[in-house]
Tab-separated table of C-alpha atoms in Angstrom:
chain	number	residue	atom	x	y	z
A	1	UNK	CA	112.755	113.704	86.302
A	2	UNK	CA	110.780	113.532	82.813
A	3	UNK	CA	108.002	110.867	83.439
A	4	UNK	CA	106.503	109.498	80.236
A	5	UNK	CA	103.324	107.528	80.274
A	6	UNK	CA	102.940	104.643	77.785
A	7	UNK	CA	99.420	103.487	78.258
A	8	UNK	CA	98.096	100.389	75.641
A	9	UNK	CA	94.325	99.567	75.889
A	10	UNK	CA	93.645	96.221	76.351
A	11	UNK	CA	91.429	94.249	73.415
A	12	UNK	CA	88.494	94.078	75.561
A	13	UNK	CA	88.032	97.989	75.824
A	14	UNK	CA	84.793	99.076	77.079
A	15	UNK	CA	82.168	99.912	74.710
A	16	UNK	CA	78.843	101.957	76.015
A	17	UNK	CA	75.755	100.144	74.193
A	18	UNK	CA	74.504	102.434	71.548
A	19	UNK	CA	70.902	102.040	72.764
A	20	UNK	CA	72.071	103.482	76.030
A	21	UNK	CA	73.939	106.470	74.560
A	22	UNK	CA	71.218	107.342	72.240
A	23	UNK	CA	68.622	107.292	75.314
A	24	UNK	CA	70.810	109.480	77.493
A	25	UNK	CA	71.205	111.979	74.781
A	26	UNK	CA	67.397	111.997	74.096
A	27	UNK	CA	67.047	112.818	78.098
A	28	UNK	CA	69.648	115.227	78.115
A	29	UNK	CA	68.450	117.113	75.143
A	30	UNK	CA	64.857	117.322	76.659
A	31	UNK	CA	66.781	118.834	79.970
A	32	UNK	CA	68.192	121.424	77.433
A	33	UNK	CA	65.071	122.171	75.658
A	34	UNK	CA	63.337	122.949	79.047
A	35	UNK	CA	66.091	125.124	80.304
A	36	UNK	CA	65.606	127.004	76.901
A	37	UNK	CA	61.995	126.928	77.500
A	38	UNK	CA	62.290	128.721	80.781
A	39	UNK	CA	64.355	131.326	79.462
A	40	UNK	CA	61.943	132.498	76.481
A	41	UNK	CA	63.879	131.179	74.000
A	42	UNK	CA	62.323	130.781	70.521
A	43	UNK	CA	62.787	127.639	68.449
A	44	UNK	CA	66.439	128.080	67.491
A	45	UNK	CA	67.134	128.513	71.349
A	46	UNK	CA	65.323	125.388	72.168
A	47	UNK	CA	67.261	123.157	69.450
A	48	UNK	CA	70.498	124.682	70.172
A	49	UNK	CA	70.340	124.376	74.031
A	50	UNK	CA	69.020	120.837	73.331
A	51	UNK	CA	71.815	120.074	71.098
A	52	UNK	CA	74.761	121.587	73.775
A	53	UNK	CA	72.920	119.709	76.349
A	54	UNK	CA	72.631	116.096	74.470
A	55	UNK	CA	75.960	116.197	72.677
A	56	UNK	CA	78.270	118.841	74.024
A	57	UNK	CA	80.494	116.375	76.497
A	58	UNK	CA	81.087	114.387	73.325
A	59	UNK	CA	81.857	117.676	71.206
A	60	UNK	CA	84.567	118.713	73.794
A	61	UNK	CA	86.317	115.586	73.950
A	62	UNK	CA	86.468	114.803	70.511
A	63	UNK	CA	86.854	118.341	69.092
A	64	UNK	CA	88.889	119.917	71.629
A	65	UNK	CA	91.031	117.242	73.273
A	66	UNK	CA	91.349	114.271	71.372
A	67	UNK	CA	91.180	115.835	67.771
A	68	UNK	CA	91.138	112.739	65.592
A	69	UNK	CA	88.927	113.674	63.037
A	70	UNK	CA	85.172	114.580	62.907
A	71	UNK	CA	83.616	114.302	66.664
A	72	UNK	CA	81.726	110.826	66.277
A	73	UNK	CA	78.602	112.626	67.515
A	74	UNK	CA	78.301	114.232	64.331
A	75	UNK	CA	79.317	111.408	62.196
A	76	UNK	CA	76.183	109.213	63.237
A	77	UNK	CA	73.199	110.975	62.148
A	78	UNK	CA	71.041	109.006	64.713
A	79	UNK	CA	72.570	111.279	67.650
A	80	UNK	CA	71.232	114.648	65.457
A	81	UNK	CA	67.965	113.078	65.171
A	82	UNK	CA	67.607	112.023	68.837
A	83	UNK	CA	68.824	115.663	69.789
A	84	UNK	CA	65.549	117.026	67.476
A	85	UNK	CA	63.118	114.498	69.086
A	86	UNK	CA	64.452	115.517	72.373
A	87	UNK	CA	63.784	119.303	71.695
A	88	UNK	CA	60.456	118.476	70.265
A	89	UNK	CA	59.484	116.345	73.177
A	90	UNK	CA	60.733	119.269	75.361
A	91	UNK	CA	58.850	121.972	73.467
A	92	UNK	CA	55.462	119.929	73.264
A	93	UNK	CA	55.541	118.680	76.953
A	94	UNK	CA	56.549	121.495	78.539
A	95	UNK	CA	56.295	121.307	82.587
A	96	UNK	CA	54.241	118.146	81.994
A	97	UNK	CA	57.664	116.232	81.412
A	98	UNK	CA	58.249	116.894	85.189
A	99	UNK	CA	56.693	113.435	85.510
A	100	UNK	CA	59.710	111.652	84.499
A	101	UNK	CA	62.082	113.784	86.403
A	102	UNK	CA	63.034	110.237	88.153
A	103	UNK	CA	63.859	108.505	84.717
A	104	UNK	CA	65.983	111.522	84.005
A	105	UNK	CA	67.650	111.700	87.351
A	106	UNK	CA	68.541	107.571	87.012
A	107	UNK	CA	69.605	108.158	83.408
A	108	UNK	CA	71.572	110.963	84.555
A	109	UNK	CA	73.266	109.196	87.253
A	110	UNK	CA	74.089	106.312	85.338
A	111	UNK	CA	75.520	108.338	82.372
A	112	UNK	CA	77.638	110.451	84.702
A	113	UNK	CA	80.025	107.435	85.485
A	114	UNK	CA	79.473	106.046	82.023
A	115	UNK	CA	80.291	109.035	80.171
A	116	UNK	CA	83.673	109.626	82.379
A	117	UNK	CA	84.761	106.149	81.653
A	118	UNK	CA	84.209	106.650	77.893
A	119	UNK	CA	86.347	110.092	77.990
A	120	UNK	CA	89.075	108.609	79.882
A	121	UNK	CA	89.373	105.523	77.792
A	122	UNK	CA	89.403	107.410	74.530
A	123	UNK	CA	91.896	109.787	75.854
A	124	UNK	CA	94.295	107.088	77.124
A	125	UNK	CA	94.034	105.237	73.921
A	126	UNK	CA	94.551	108.696	71.770
A	127	UNK	CA	98.129	108.777	74.168
A	128	UNK	CA	97.026	111.429	76.416
A	129	UNK	CA	98.742	111.218	79.824
A	130	UNK	CA	96.409	109.696	82.788
A	131	UNK	CA	96.036	113.206	84.327
A	132	UNK	CA	94.852	114.671	81.470
A	133	UNK	CA	92.740	111.730	80.381
A	134	UNK	CA	90.827	112.416	83.762
A	135	UNK	CA	90.242	115.884	82.992
A	136	UNK	CA	88.662	114.713	79.631
A	137	UNK	CA	86.363	112.331	81.375
A	138	UNK	CA	84.928	114.884	83.626
A	139	UNK	CA	84.428	117.083	80.474
A	140	UNK	CA	82.670	114.246	78.569
A	141	UNK	CA	80.621	113.513	81.599
A	142	UNK	CA	79.524	117.214	82.684
A	143	UNK	CA	80.462	119.369	79.458
A	144	UNK	CA	76.859	119.493	78.114
A	145	UNK	CA	75.857	121.514	81.159
A	146	UNK	CA	78.706	123.664	81.208
A	147	UNK	CA	78.541	124.628	77.396
A	148	UNK	CA	74.820	125.107	78.196
A	149	UNK	CA	75.429	127.685	80.798
A	150	UNK	CA	78.139	129.431	79.066
A	151	UNK	CA	76.200	129.854	76.037
A	152	UNK	CA	73.554	131.271	77.975
A	153	UNK	CA	75.844	133.900	79.894
A	154	UNK	CA	75.035	132.511	83.126
A	155	UNK	CA	77.493	131.246	85.762
A	156	UNK	CA	78.181	127.525	85.301
A	157	UNK	CA	75.920	125.678	87.918
A	158	UNK	CA	78.637	122.828	88.498
A	159	UNK	CA	80.729	125.804	89.773
A	160	UNK	CA	78.310	126.720	92.419
A	161	UNK	CA	77.955	125.478	95.783
A	162	UNK	CA	75.285	122.212	95.549
A	163	UNK	CA	74.937	118.554	95.265
A	164	UNK	CA	77.964	116.636	94.311
A	165	UNK	CA	77.970	116.450	90.673
A	166	UNK	CA	81.356	117.340	89.105
A	167	UNK	CA	82.916	115.730	91.956
A	168	UNK	CA	81.238	112.057	91.048
A	169	UNK	CA	82.360	112.650	87.701
A	170	UNK	CA	85.959	113.439	88.831
A	171	UNK	CA	85.929	110.253	91.159
A	172	UNK	CA	84.681	107.866	88.763
A	173	UNK	CA	87.393	109.262	86.117
A	174	UNK	CA	90.075	109.072	88.675
A	175	UNK	CA	88.878	105.281	89.707
A	176	UNK	CA	89.043	104.191	86.347
A	177	UNK	CA	92.537	105.411	85.667
A	178	UNK	CA	93.914	103.929	88.874
A	179	UNK	CA	92.114	100.559	87.974
A	180	UNK	CA	93.135	99.918	84.704
A	181	UNK	CA	96.774	102.084	84.518
A	182	UNK	CA	97.937	101.254	87.935
A	183	UNK	CA	96.230	97.649	88.587
A	184	UNK	CA	95.897	96.545	85.073
A	185	UNK	CA	92.245	95.775	85.680
A	186	UNK	CA	90.532	94.656	82.411
A	187	UNK	CA	88.633	98.134	81.122
A	188	UNK	CA	85.218	96.694	80.955
A	189	UNK	CA	85.377	95.041	84.582
A	190	UNK	CA	86.740	98.187	85.802
A	191	UNK	CA	83.914	100.636	83.869
A	192	UNK	CA	81.286	98.044	85.507
A	193	UNK	CA	82.925	98.824	88.988
A	194	UNK	CA	83.356	102.580	88.247
A	195	UNK	CA	79.596	103.248	86.927
A	196	UNK	CA	78.069	101.293	89.707
A	197	UNK	CA	80.046	103.003	92.223
A	198	UNK	CA	79.248	106.495	90.688
A	199	UNK	CA	75.778	105.544	90.389
A	200	UNK	CA	75.167	104.881	94.151
A	201	UNK	CA	77.247	107.916	95.115
A	202	UNK	CA	75.071	110.219	92.650
A	203	UNK	CA	72.008	108.549	94.209
A	204	UNK	CA	73.185	108.981	97.900
A	205	UNK	CA	73.837	112.435	97.232
A	206	UNK	CA	70.267	113.180	96.001
A	207	UNK	CA	68.879	111.391	98.664
A	208	UNK	CA	70.799	112.794	101.510
A	209	UNK	CA	70.987	115.960	99.673
A	210	UNK	CA	74.816	116.268	100.257
A	211	UNK	CA	76.362	119.314	99.074
A	212	UNK	CA	79.556	121.276	98.652
A	213	UNK	CA	80.254	124.404	100.483
A	214	UNK	CA	81.633	127.773	99.398
A	215	UNK	CA	85.081	128.548	100.239
A	216	UNK	CA	85.091	131.882	102.026
A	217	UNK	CA	82.200	134.117	102.632
A	218	UNK	CA	80.282	136.135	100.446
A	219	UNK	CA	81.997	139.254	99.174
A	220	UNK	CA	81.381	142.064	101.501
A	221	UNK	CA	78.685	144.639	100.672
A	222	UNK	CA	79.761	148.052	99.365
A	223	UNK	CA	79.326	150.802	102.050
A	224	UNK	CA	76.404	153.136	101.753
A	225	UNK	CA	76.723	156.433	100.090
A	226	UNK	CA	76.972	159.419	102.492
A	227	UNK	CA	73.774	160.868	103.826
A	228	UNK	CA	73.887	164.294	102.658
A	229	UNK	CA	75.594	166.264	99.626
A	230	UNK	CA	79.183	166.186	99.738
A	231	UNK	CA	81.081	169.300	101.538
């Protein structure tokens, strides 16, 4: 049976405050700059990783999935200015920026649910099916870190066993779809509930160090070479 999803967003669609969006972009850009410095990159590498970490999720959402004109994060110059400021702060402050690690963790925990909601809402408004909208929501929330790891030729951290991060974004995106599409809760009300739930879950994950586990065991080590020359 062919199932067609017809989704019309109510007039009170959730809008992320611009001050929060810019602040989150700044902090994410700082983390990208710090990651570049740990790898010994030059100024170009620091700015590039700050850019990917700061606005990578929005770029994936708008340029890859939704494709309705130029990505929003490049049509507003403030985002690029904020990325440059974040790169400069990371480059100048270096390890001293660790003093605000808790602030970054709080912003990241709030942003995880918020960007998942924004990604889902924009996807539904563009006509994507709810499962696809959930995928876009997850990528919008965690895509910056994923792009950063791919560009630096490392295994994405979100794929490895560790604290719940991608799972929190997935839960937030799915919760928003269920509340708005299935139960017709107003988007703004649903967004506030989802963001609050994701924040609590992420903070609990950090406090109690909840982690995912690897499926299966590590790959077996190859057998040692023979002791003597081959006969």
